[in-house]
Coordinates of C-alpha atoms and ligand atoms in Angstrom, one line a residue:
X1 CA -58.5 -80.9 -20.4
X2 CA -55.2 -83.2 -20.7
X3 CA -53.3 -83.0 -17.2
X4 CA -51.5 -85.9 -15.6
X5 CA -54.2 -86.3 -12.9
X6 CA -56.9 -89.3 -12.5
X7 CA -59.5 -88.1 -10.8
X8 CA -61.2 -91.5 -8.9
X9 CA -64.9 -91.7 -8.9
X10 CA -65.8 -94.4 -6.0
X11 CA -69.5 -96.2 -6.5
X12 CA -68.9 -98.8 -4.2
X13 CA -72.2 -97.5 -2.4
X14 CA -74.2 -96.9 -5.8
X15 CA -73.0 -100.2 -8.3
X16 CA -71.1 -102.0 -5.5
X17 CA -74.2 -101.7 -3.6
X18 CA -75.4 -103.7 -6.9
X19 CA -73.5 -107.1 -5.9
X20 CA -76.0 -109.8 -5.0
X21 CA -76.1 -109.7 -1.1
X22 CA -74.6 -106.8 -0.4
X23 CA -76.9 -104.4 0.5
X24 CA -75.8 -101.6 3.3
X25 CA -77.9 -99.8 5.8
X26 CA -77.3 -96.2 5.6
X27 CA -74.9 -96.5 9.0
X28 CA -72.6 -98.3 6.8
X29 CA -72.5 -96.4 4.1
X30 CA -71.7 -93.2 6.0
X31 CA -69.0 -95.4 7.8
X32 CA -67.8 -96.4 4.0
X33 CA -68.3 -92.8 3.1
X34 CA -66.0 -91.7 5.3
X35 CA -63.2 -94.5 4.7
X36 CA -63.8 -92.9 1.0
X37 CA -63.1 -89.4 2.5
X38 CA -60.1 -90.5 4.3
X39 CA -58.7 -92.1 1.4
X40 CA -59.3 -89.3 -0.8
X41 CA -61.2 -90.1 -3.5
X42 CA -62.3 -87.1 -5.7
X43 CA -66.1 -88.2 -6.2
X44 CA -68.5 -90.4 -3.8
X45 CA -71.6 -91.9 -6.1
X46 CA -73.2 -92.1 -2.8
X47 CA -76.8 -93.8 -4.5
X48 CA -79.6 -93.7 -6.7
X49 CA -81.9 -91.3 -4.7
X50 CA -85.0 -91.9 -6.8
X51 CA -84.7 -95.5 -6.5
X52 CA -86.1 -95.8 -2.8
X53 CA -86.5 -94.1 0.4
X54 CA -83.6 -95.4 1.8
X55 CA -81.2 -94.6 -1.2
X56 CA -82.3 -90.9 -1.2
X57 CA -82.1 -90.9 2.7
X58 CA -78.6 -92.4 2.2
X59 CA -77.2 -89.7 -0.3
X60 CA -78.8 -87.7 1.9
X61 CA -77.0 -88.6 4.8
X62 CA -73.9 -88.9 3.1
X63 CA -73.6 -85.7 1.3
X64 CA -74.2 -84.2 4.6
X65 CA -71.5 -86.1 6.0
X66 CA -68.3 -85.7 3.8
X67 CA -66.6 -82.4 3.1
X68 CA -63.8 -82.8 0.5
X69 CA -65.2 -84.9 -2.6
X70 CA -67.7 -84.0 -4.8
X71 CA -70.9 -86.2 -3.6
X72 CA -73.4 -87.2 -6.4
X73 CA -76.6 -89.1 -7.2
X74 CA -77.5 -91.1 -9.9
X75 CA -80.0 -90.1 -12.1
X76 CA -82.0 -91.2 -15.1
X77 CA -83.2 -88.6 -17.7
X78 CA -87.1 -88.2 -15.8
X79 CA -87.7 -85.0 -14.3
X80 CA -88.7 -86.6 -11.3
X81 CA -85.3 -88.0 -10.6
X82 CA -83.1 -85.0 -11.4
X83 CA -85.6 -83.5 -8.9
X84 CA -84.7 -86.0 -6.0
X85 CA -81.1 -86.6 -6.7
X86 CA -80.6 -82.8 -6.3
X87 CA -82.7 -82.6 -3.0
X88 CA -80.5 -85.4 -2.1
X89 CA -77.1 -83.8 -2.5
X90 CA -78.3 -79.7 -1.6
X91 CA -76.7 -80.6 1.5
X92 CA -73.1 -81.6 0.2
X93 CA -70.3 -78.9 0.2
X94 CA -70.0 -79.9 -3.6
X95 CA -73.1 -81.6 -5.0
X96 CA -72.8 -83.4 -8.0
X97 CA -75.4 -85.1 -10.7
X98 CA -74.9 -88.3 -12.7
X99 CA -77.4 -88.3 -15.4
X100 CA -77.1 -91.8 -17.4
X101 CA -79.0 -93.4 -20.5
X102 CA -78.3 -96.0 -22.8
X103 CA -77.1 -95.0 -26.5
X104 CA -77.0 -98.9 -27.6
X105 CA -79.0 -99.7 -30.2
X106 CA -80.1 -103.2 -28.2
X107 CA -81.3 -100.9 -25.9
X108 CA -83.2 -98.5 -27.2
X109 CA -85.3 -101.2 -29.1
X110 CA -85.5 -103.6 -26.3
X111 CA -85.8 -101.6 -23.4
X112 CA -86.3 -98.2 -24.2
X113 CA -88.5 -98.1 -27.0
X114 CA -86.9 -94.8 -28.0
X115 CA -85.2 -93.6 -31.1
X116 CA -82.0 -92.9 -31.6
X117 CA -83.2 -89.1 -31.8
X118 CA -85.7 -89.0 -29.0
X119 CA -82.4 -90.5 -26.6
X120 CA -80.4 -87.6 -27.7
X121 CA -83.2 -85.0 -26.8
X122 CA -83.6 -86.3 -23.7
X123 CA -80.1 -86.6 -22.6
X124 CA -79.8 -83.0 -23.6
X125 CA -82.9 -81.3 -22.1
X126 CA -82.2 -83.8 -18.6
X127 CA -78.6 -82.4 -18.6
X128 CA -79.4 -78.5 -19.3
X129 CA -82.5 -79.2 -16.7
X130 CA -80.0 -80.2 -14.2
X131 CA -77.0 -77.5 -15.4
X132 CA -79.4 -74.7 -14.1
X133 CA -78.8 -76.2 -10.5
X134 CA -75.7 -77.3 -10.6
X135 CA -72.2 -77.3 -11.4
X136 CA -71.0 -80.6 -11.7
X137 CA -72.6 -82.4 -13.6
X138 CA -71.9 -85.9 -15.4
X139 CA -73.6 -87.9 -18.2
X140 CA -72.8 -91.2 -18.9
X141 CA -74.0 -93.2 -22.4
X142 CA -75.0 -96.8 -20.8
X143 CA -73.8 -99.5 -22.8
X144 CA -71.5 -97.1 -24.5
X145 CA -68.8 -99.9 -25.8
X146 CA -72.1 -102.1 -27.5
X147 CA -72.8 -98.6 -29.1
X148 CA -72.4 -96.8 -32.6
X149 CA -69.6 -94.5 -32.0
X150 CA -70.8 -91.7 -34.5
X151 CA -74.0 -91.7 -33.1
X152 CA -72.3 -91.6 -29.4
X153 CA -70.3 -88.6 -31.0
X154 CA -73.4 -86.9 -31.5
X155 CA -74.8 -88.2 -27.8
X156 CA -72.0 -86.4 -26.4
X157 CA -71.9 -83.3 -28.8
X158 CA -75.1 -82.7 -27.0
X159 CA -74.9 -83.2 -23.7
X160 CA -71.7 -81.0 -23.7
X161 CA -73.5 -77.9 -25.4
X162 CA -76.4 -78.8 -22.4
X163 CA -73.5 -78.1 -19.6
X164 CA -72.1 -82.0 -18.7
X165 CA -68.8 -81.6 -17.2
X166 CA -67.8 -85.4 -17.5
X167 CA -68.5 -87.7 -20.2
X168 CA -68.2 -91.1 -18.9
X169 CA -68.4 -94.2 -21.2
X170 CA -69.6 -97.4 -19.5
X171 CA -68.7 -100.8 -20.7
X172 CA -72.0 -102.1 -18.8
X173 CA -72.1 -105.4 -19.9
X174 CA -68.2 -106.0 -19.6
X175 CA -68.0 -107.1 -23.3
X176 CA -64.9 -104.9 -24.4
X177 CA -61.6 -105.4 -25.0
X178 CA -58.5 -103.2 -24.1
X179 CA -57.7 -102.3 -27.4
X180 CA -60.9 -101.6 -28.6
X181 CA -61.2 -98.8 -25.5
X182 CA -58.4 -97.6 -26.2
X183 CA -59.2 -96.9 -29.6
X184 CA -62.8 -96.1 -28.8
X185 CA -61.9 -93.5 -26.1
X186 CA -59.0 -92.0 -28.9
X187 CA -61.9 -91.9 -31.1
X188 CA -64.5 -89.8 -29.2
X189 CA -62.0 -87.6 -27.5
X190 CA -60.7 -86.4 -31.2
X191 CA -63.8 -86.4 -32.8
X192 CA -66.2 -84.8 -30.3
X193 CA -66.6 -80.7 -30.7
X194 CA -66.0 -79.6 -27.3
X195 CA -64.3 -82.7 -26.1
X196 CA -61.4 -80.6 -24.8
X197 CA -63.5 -79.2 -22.5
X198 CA -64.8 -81.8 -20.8
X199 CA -63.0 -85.0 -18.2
X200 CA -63.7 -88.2 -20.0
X201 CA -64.2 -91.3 -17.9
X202 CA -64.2 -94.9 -18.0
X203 CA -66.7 -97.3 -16.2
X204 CA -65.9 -100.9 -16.5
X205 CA -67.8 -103.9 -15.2
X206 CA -65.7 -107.6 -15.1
X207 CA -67.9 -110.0 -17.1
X208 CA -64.5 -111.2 -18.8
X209 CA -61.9 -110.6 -16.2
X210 CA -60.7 -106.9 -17.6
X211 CA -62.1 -103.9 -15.9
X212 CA -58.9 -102.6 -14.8
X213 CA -57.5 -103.4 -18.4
X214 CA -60.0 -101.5 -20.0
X215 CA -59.7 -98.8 -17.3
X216 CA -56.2 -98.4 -17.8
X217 CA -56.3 -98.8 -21.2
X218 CA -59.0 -95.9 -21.3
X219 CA -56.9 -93.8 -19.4
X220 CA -53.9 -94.7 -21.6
X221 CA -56.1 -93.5 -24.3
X222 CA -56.9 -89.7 -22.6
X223 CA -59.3 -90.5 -20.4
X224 CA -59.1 -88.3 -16.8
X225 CA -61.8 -90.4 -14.4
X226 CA -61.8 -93.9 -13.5
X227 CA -65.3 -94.9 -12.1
X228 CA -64.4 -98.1 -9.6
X229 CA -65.1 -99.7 -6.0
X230 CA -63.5 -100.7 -3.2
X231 CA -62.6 -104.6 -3.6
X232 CA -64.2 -104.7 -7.7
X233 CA -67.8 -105.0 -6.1
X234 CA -70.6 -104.6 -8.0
X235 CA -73.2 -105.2 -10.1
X236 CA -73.0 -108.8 -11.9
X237 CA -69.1 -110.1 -11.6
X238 CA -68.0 -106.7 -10.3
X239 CA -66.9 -103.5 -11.5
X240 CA -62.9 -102.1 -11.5
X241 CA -61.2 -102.9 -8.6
X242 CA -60.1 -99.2 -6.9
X243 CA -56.9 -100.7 -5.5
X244 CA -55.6 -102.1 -8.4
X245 CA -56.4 -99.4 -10.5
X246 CA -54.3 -97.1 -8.1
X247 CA -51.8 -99.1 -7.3
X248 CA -51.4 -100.2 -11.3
X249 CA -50.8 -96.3 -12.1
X250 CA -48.4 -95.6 -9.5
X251 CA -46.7 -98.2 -9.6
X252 CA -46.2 -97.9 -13.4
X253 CA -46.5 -94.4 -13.5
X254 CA -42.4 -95.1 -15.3
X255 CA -45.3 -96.0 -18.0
X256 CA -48.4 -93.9 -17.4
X257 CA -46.8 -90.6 -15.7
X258 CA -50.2 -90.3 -14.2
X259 CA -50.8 -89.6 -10.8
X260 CA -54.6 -89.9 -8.4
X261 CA -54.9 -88.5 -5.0
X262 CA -55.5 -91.9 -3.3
X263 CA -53.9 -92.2 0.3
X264 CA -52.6 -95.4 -0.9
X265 CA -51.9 -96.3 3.2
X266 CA -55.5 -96.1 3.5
X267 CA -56.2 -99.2 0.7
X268 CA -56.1 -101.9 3.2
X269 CA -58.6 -100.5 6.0
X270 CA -61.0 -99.5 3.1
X271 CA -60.9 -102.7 2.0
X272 CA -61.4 -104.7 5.1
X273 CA -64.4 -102.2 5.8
X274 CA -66.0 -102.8 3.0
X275 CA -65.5 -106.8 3.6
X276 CA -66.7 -106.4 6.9
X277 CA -69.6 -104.8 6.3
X278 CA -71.2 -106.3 3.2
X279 CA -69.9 -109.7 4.1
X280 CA -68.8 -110.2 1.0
X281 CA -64.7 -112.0 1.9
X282 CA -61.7 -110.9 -0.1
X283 CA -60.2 -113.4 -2.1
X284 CA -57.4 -115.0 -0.9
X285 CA -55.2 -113.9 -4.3
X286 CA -56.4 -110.9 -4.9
X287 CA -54.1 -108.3 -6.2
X288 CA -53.4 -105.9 -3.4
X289 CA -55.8 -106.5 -0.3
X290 CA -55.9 -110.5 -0.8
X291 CA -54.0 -112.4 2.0
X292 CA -51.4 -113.9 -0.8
X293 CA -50.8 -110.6 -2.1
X294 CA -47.1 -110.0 -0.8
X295 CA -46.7 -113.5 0.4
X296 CA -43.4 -115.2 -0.3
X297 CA -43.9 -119.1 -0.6
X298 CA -41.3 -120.5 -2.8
X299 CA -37.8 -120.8 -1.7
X300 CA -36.0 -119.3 -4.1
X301 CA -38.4 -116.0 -4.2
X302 CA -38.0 -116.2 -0.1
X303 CA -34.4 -116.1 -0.5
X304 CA -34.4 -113.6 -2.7
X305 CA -36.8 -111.0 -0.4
X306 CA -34.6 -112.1 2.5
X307 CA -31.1 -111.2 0.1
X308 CA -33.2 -108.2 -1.0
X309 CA -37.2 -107.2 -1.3
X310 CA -36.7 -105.4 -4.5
X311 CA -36.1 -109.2 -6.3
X312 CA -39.8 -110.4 -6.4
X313 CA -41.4 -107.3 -4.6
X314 CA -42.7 -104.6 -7.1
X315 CA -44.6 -102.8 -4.1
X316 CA -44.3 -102.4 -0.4
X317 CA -47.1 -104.2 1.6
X318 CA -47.0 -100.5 4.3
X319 CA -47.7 -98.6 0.9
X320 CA -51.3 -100.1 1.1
X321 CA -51.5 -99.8 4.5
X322 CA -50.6 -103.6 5.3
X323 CA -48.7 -103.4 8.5
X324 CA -47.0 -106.7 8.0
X325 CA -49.4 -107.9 11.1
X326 CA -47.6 -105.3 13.0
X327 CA -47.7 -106.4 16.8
X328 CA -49.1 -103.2 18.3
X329 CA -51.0 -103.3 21.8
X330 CA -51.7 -105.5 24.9
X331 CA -53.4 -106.0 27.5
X332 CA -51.6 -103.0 29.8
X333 CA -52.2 -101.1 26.8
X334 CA -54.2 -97.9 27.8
X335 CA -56.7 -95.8 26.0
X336 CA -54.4 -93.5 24.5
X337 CA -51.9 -95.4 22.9
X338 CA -55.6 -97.4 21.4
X339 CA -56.7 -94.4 20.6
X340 CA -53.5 -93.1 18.6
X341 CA -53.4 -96.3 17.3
X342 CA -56.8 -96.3 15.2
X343 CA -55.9 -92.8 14.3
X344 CA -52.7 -94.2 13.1
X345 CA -54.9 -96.9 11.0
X346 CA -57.3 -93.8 10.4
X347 CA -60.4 -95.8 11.2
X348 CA -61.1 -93.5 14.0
X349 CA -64.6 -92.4 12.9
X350 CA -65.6 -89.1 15.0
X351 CA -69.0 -90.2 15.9
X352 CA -67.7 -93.8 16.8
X353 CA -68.3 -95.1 21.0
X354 CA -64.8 -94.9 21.4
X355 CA -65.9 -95.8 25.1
X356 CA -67.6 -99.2 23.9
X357 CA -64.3 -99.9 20.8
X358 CA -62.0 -99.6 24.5
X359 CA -64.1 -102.0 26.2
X360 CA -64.2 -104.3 23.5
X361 CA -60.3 -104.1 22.8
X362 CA -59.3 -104.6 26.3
X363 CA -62.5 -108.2 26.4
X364 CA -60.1 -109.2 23.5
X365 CA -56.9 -108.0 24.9
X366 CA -57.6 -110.2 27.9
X367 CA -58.1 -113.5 25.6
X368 CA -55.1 -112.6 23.6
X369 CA -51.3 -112.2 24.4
X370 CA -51.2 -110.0 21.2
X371 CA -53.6 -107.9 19.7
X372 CA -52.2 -106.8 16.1
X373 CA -53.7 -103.9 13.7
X374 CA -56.1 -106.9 11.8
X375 CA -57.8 -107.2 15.1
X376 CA -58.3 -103.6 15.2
X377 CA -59.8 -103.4 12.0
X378 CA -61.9 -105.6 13.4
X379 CA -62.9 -104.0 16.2
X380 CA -63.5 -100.8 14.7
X381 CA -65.3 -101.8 11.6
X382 CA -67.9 -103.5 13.8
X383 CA -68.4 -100.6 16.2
X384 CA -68.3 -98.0 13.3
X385 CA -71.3 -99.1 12.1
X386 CA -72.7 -100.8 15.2
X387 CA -76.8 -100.6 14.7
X388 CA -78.7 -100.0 18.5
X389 CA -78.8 -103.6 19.4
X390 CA -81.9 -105.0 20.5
X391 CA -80.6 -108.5 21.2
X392 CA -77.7 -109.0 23.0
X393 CA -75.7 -112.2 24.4
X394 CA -76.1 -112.9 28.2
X395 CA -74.7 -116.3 28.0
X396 CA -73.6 -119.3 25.1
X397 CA -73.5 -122.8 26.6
X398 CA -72.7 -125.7 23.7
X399 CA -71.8 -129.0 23.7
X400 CA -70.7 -131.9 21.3
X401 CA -69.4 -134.8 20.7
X402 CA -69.0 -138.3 18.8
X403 CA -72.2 -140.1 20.3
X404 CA -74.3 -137.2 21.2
X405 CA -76.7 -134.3 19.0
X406 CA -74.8 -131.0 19.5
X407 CA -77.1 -128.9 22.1
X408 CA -77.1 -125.5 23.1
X409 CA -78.2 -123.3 25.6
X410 CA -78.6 -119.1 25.2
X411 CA -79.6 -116.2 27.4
X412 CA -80.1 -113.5 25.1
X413 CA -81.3 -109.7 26.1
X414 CA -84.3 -109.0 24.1
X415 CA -85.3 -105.5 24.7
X416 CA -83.2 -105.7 28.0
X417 CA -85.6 -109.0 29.1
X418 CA -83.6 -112.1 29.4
X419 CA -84.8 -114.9 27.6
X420 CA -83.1 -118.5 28.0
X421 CA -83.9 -121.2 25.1
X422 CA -82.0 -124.3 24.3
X423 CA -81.8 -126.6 20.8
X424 CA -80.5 -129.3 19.1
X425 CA -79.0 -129.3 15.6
X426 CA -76.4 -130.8 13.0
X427 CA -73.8 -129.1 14.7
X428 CA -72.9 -126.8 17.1
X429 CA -72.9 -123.6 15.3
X430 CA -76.5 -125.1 13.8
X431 CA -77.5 -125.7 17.2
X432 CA -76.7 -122.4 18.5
X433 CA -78.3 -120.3 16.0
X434 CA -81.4 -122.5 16.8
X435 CA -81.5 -121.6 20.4
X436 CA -80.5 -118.1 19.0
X437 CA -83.8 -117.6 16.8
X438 CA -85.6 -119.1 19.2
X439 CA -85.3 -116.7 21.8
X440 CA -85.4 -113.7 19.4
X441 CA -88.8 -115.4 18.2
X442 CA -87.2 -114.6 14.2
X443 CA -87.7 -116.4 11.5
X444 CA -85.2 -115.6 9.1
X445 CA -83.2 -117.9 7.0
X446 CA -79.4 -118.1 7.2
X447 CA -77.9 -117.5 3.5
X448 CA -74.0 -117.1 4.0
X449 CA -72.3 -118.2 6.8
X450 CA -68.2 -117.9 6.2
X451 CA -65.3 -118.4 9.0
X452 CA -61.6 -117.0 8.8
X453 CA -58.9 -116.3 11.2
X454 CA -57.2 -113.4 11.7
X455 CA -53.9 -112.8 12.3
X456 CA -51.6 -116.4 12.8
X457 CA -51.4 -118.1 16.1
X458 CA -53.1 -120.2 18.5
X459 CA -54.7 -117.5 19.8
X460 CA -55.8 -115.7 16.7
X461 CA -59.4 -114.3 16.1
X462 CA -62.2 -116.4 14.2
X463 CA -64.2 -113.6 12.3
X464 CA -67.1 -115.0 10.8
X465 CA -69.6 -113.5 8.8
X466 CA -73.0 -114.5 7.1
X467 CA -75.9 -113.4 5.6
X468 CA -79.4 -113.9 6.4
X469 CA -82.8 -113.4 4.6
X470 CA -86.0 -112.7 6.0
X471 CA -88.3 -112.1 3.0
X472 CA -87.2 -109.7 0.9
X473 CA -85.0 -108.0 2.8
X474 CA -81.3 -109.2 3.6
X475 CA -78.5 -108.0 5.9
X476 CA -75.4 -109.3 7.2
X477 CA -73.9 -109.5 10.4
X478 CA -69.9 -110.2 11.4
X479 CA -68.5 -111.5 14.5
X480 CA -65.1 -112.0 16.0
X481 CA -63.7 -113.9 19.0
X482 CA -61.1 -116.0 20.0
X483 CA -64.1 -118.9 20.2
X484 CA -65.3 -119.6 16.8
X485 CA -68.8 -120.8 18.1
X486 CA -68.9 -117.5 20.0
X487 CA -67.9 -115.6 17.0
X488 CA -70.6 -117.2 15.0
X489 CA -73.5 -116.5 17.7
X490 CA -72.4 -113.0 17.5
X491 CA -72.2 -113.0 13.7
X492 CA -75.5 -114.1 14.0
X493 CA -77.0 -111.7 16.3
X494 CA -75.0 -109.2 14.8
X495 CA -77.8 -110.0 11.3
X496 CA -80.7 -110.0 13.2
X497 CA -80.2 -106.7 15.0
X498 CA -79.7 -105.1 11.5
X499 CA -82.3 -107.0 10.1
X500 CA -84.6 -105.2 13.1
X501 CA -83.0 -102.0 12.6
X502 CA -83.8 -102.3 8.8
X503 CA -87.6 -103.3 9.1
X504 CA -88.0 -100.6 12.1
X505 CA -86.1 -97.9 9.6
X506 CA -88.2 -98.9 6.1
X507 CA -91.4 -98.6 8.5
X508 CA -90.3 -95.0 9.8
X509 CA -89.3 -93.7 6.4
X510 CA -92.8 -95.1 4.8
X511 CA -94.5 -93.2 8.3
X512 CA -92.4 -90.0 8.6
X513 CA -90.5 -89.9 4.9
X514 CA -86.8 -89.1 4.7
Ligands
KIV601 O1 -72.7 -99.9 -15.9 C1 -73.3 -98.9 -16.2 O2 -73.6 -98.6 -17.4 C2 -73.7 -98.0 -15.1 C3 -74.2 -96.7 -15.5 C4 -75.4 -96.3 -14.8 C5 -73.1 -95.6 -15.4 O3 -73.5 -98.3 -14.0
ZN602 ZN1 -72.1 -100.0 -13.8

C-alpha cells in the first residue's frame, strides 16, 4: 500500500475541538465541515459521538452534510460506543470508524488497569465488532511512541486480521523525536504481517514544538495518512498544523515526491474560519496563515523580491489563498460581482443568508472606501455560522475622557422588546459590556477579549473577539466594524446569543434527544 499519495485526516472538530476554549456549537462545525470539504481533505473526524449529546448530534449533522470525504467518529473499544459512533455516521455517503486504545505500558497500569493481553483482545473483538458494519475502519494504539514496539507489533497484527483499514500511531503526549518516528514507523511497517495491506498514519500533538517534524518524518518513513487541524489546534499545545504539513510536502515534494489532495487556495479561508469561530487568533509568525508569513521587512530581502520573488520567496502567498489584500469591491459594487466574489474565495456556504451577508457588505461598504477579500472573510465567517439572535443592537452611545468615568448607554432587542440600560466602568469597552449584560439580564463572565485590525488603513476593520463563561459552559462571539467599541459590543452580543443558543440546544437534546 506504498503510492505517492497522503491521504489528510482533518480533526480539527474532534482533538482541535480539545483546545482549552474552543468549543464549537454544531452550526460551526458544519460551517468548518464544509471549509474541510472545499479544501478537500480525504477524512473529516467529525467528533466523539459517545462523548455527549451534542458530539453525536454533531457527527450526526455533519456526516449528513458532506459528500466527498470519508466522515468518522471516534470510538473507544465499549460496545456502547461503536454502537453510537455508527448511528452517528449511517448517514454519511462514506462512514468511517476510529476505534483507539492505549498500548503504553503507563497506561494500562495507571489508567486502564488492563493487561497487556486483555488490551489486545479488546482492540481486536472492538475492531471485528465494527468491521461487520463497516468498511472503513481505523484503529489507533494511544500513546503508541511511549509504547513497546514488539508488543505494538502484535497490537497491530491483530487489529489488521479483525478488519482495520488504517493503523494510525499517535505520539499523544508529544514526547518523540523525528528520528525516533522515523525509525519507529520503518519498524512496524516491516515487521507487521499484513502491514502492506493496510495505510499507516501519523498523529502528532506539539508538547515540544515538532508535530509537523514527526509527521513528516513519519511519512518520510512510509507512512500514507497525516492526522492534523486547521491552524495546529488541539488538545494541550496543539496537534500538526494542516497547512504546514501541506504546504511542507509540496513545496519539497523535489524531496518527498508525495503529493495530498489539498486545494492549497483554500488554506487561508479555512484558516481564518476556524480563527473566527473558536476565537482562538493566529499567531502573527506563523508559518503559512500568520500575518508575517510572506512579509518582506528587511531591505535587502525587499530588494531582492522587488529584483525578483524567487530570492527570499520559497512559495507564492495566492497558492494559500492569500490574495495579497486584493482590493476587490466597493460601495457600487452589486450583488453579483459579491456574490462571485465569495465563490471566488469559496466561502459561499449554500445554506448561508446571502440576503443578510449583502446587507452587511454594503453597512460596511458604506463606512469603507475599500472593502478587500479579509473583510469578506469576515463577513462570511460570521454569517456562516450566525446562531438565531435573540439580542440584537438598537443603539451604542459611549463616552470618555481624561476627568470623567467612561459611561454608556445601549438599546438592545431582547426577544424583539427594546430594552435601554446605561453603566459605568474602567473603560469604555468595560462600560459597554456593563450596560450590555445589563439589559440582556446575563450573568456571564468575560474570559478572552482580543482586538486586531484588518486589512491596513485608516479605515480598516477592528475585529475583535472574546470568550465568555457562564458556568460551565463557554462560547465565543466575534465582531467587526470600522468602530472598535462597536466591534467589541457586537463581539460581545455575538457570545451571549451563542451562549443562549447553546443552553436552549443542551435543554432540547436532554428533552427531545438527538
Ligand atoms: O492523541 C491521541 O492519542 C488521540 C487518539 C485518540 C488518536 O487523539
Ligand atoms: Zn490526539
Amino acid at each position: 500500500m506504498k503510492t505517492n499519495y497522503v491521504q489528510i485526516f482533518d480533526t480539527t472538530l474532534r482533538d482541535g475541538e480539545q483546545s482549552p476554549g474552543a468549543s464549537m456549537n454544531v452550526e460551526e462545525k458544519v460551517a468548518i465541515a464544509r471549509q474541510l470539504e472545499q479544501l478537500n481533505v480525504d477524512v473529516i473526524e467529525a467528533g466523539f459521538a459517545a462523548s455527549s449529546e451534542g458530539d453525536y448530534d454533531s457527527v450526526h449533522r455533519v456526516a449528513e452534510t458532506v459528500t466527498r470525504p470519508i466522515v468518522l467518529s471516534l470510538s473507544r473499544t465499549k460496545e456502547g460506543d461503536i454502537e453510537r459512533a455508527i448511528r452517528a455516521v449511517e448517514k454519511a455517503k462514506r462512514p468511517g470508524i476510529h476505534i483507539f486504545i492505549a498500548t503504553s505500558d503507563i497506561h494500562l497500569k495507571h489508567k486502564l488497569m488492563m493487561s497487556r493481553q486483555e488490551v489486545v483482545d479488546a482492540a481486536a473483538w472492538a475492531i471485528g465488532f465494527a468491521k461487520k458494519r463497516l468498511d472503513y475502519v481505523e484503529f489507533s494504539a494511544e500513546d503508541a511512541s511511549r509504547s513497546d514496539r514488539d508488543y505494538l507489533v502484535s497490537v497491530f497484527t491483530e487489529v489488521i486480521k479483525a478488519g482495520a483499514v488504517t493503523i494510525n500511531v499517535p505520539d499523544t503526549t508529544g514526547y518523540a523525536l523525528p528520528e525516533q518516528t522515523g525509525e519507529l514507523f520503518r519498524f512496524l511497517v516491516a515487521n507487521t504481517p499484513g502491514g502492506d495491506r493496510v495505510s499507516w498514519s501519523a498523529h502528532c500533538h506539539n508538547d515540544l514544538g515538532m508535530a509537523v517534524a514527526n509527521s513528516l518524518a513519519a511519512v518520510a518513513a512510509g507512512a500514507r495518512q497525516v492526522e492534523c487541524t486547521v491552524n495546529g489546534l488541539g488538545e494541550r499545545a496543539g496537534n500538526t498544523s494542516m497547512e504546514e504539513v501541506v504546504m511542507a510536502l509540496k513545496t519539497r515534494s523535489d524531496f518527498f515526491g508525495l503529493e495530498t489532495g489539498v486545494v492549497t487556495e483554500q488554506i487561508y479561508p479555512a484558516s481564518r474560519l476556524v480563527s473566527q469561530i473558536t476565537g482562538i487568533a493566529i499567531p502573527i509568525n506563523k508559518p503559512i496563515v500568520g500575518e508575517n508569513a510572506f512579509a518582506h521587512e528587511a531591505g535587502i530581502h525587499q530588494d531582492g523580491v522587488l529584483k525578483n520573488k524567487i530570492t527570499y520567496e520559497i512559495m507564492r502567498p495566492e497558492t494559500v489563498g492569500i490574495g495579497a489584500n486584493r482590493l476587490v469591491l466597493g460601495k457600487h459594487s452589486g450583488r453579483h460581482a459579491f456574490v462571485d466574489r465569495l465563490r471566488t474565495l469559496g466561502i459561499a456556504a449554500p445554506d448561508m443568508d446571502m440576503n443578510k451577508a449583502f446587507e452587511r457588505f454594503k453597512a460596511l461598504a458604506d463606512k469603507k472606501k475599500s472593502v478587500y477579500d479579509e473583510d469578506l472573510i469576515s463577513i462570511v465567517a460570521g454569517e456562516a455560522v450566525r446562531v438565531p439572535d435573540r439580542y440584537e443592537l438598537a443603539h451604542l452611545h459611549v463616552t470618555s475622557s481624561s476627568e470623567d468615568e467612561p459611561q454608556a448607554t445601549v438599546r438592545v432587542r431582547v426577544d424583539g422588546a427594546e430594552r435601554r440600560e446605561h453603566a459605568t466602568g474602567d473603560g469604555m469597552v468595560d462600560a459597554c459590556f456593563k450596560a450590555i449584560a445589563q439589559a440582556t439580564g446575563t450573568h456571564c463572565t468575560l474570559e478572552r477579549y482580543a482586538v486586531k485590525a484588518i486589512t491596513g488603513g485608516e479605515d480598516a476593520q477592528g475585529e475583535v473577539s472574546c470568550l465568555v463563561r457562564d458556568g460551565e459552559l463557554t462560547s465565543t462571539g466575534q465582531g467587526a466594524h470600522t468602530d472598535i467599541i462597536m466591534a467589541s459590543a457586537l463581539a460581545f452580543l455575538n457570545a451571549l446569543n451563542k451562549m443562549d443558543y447553546r443552553k436552549r440546544y443542551a435543554e432540547r437534546l436532554r428533552v427531545e434527544g438527538p
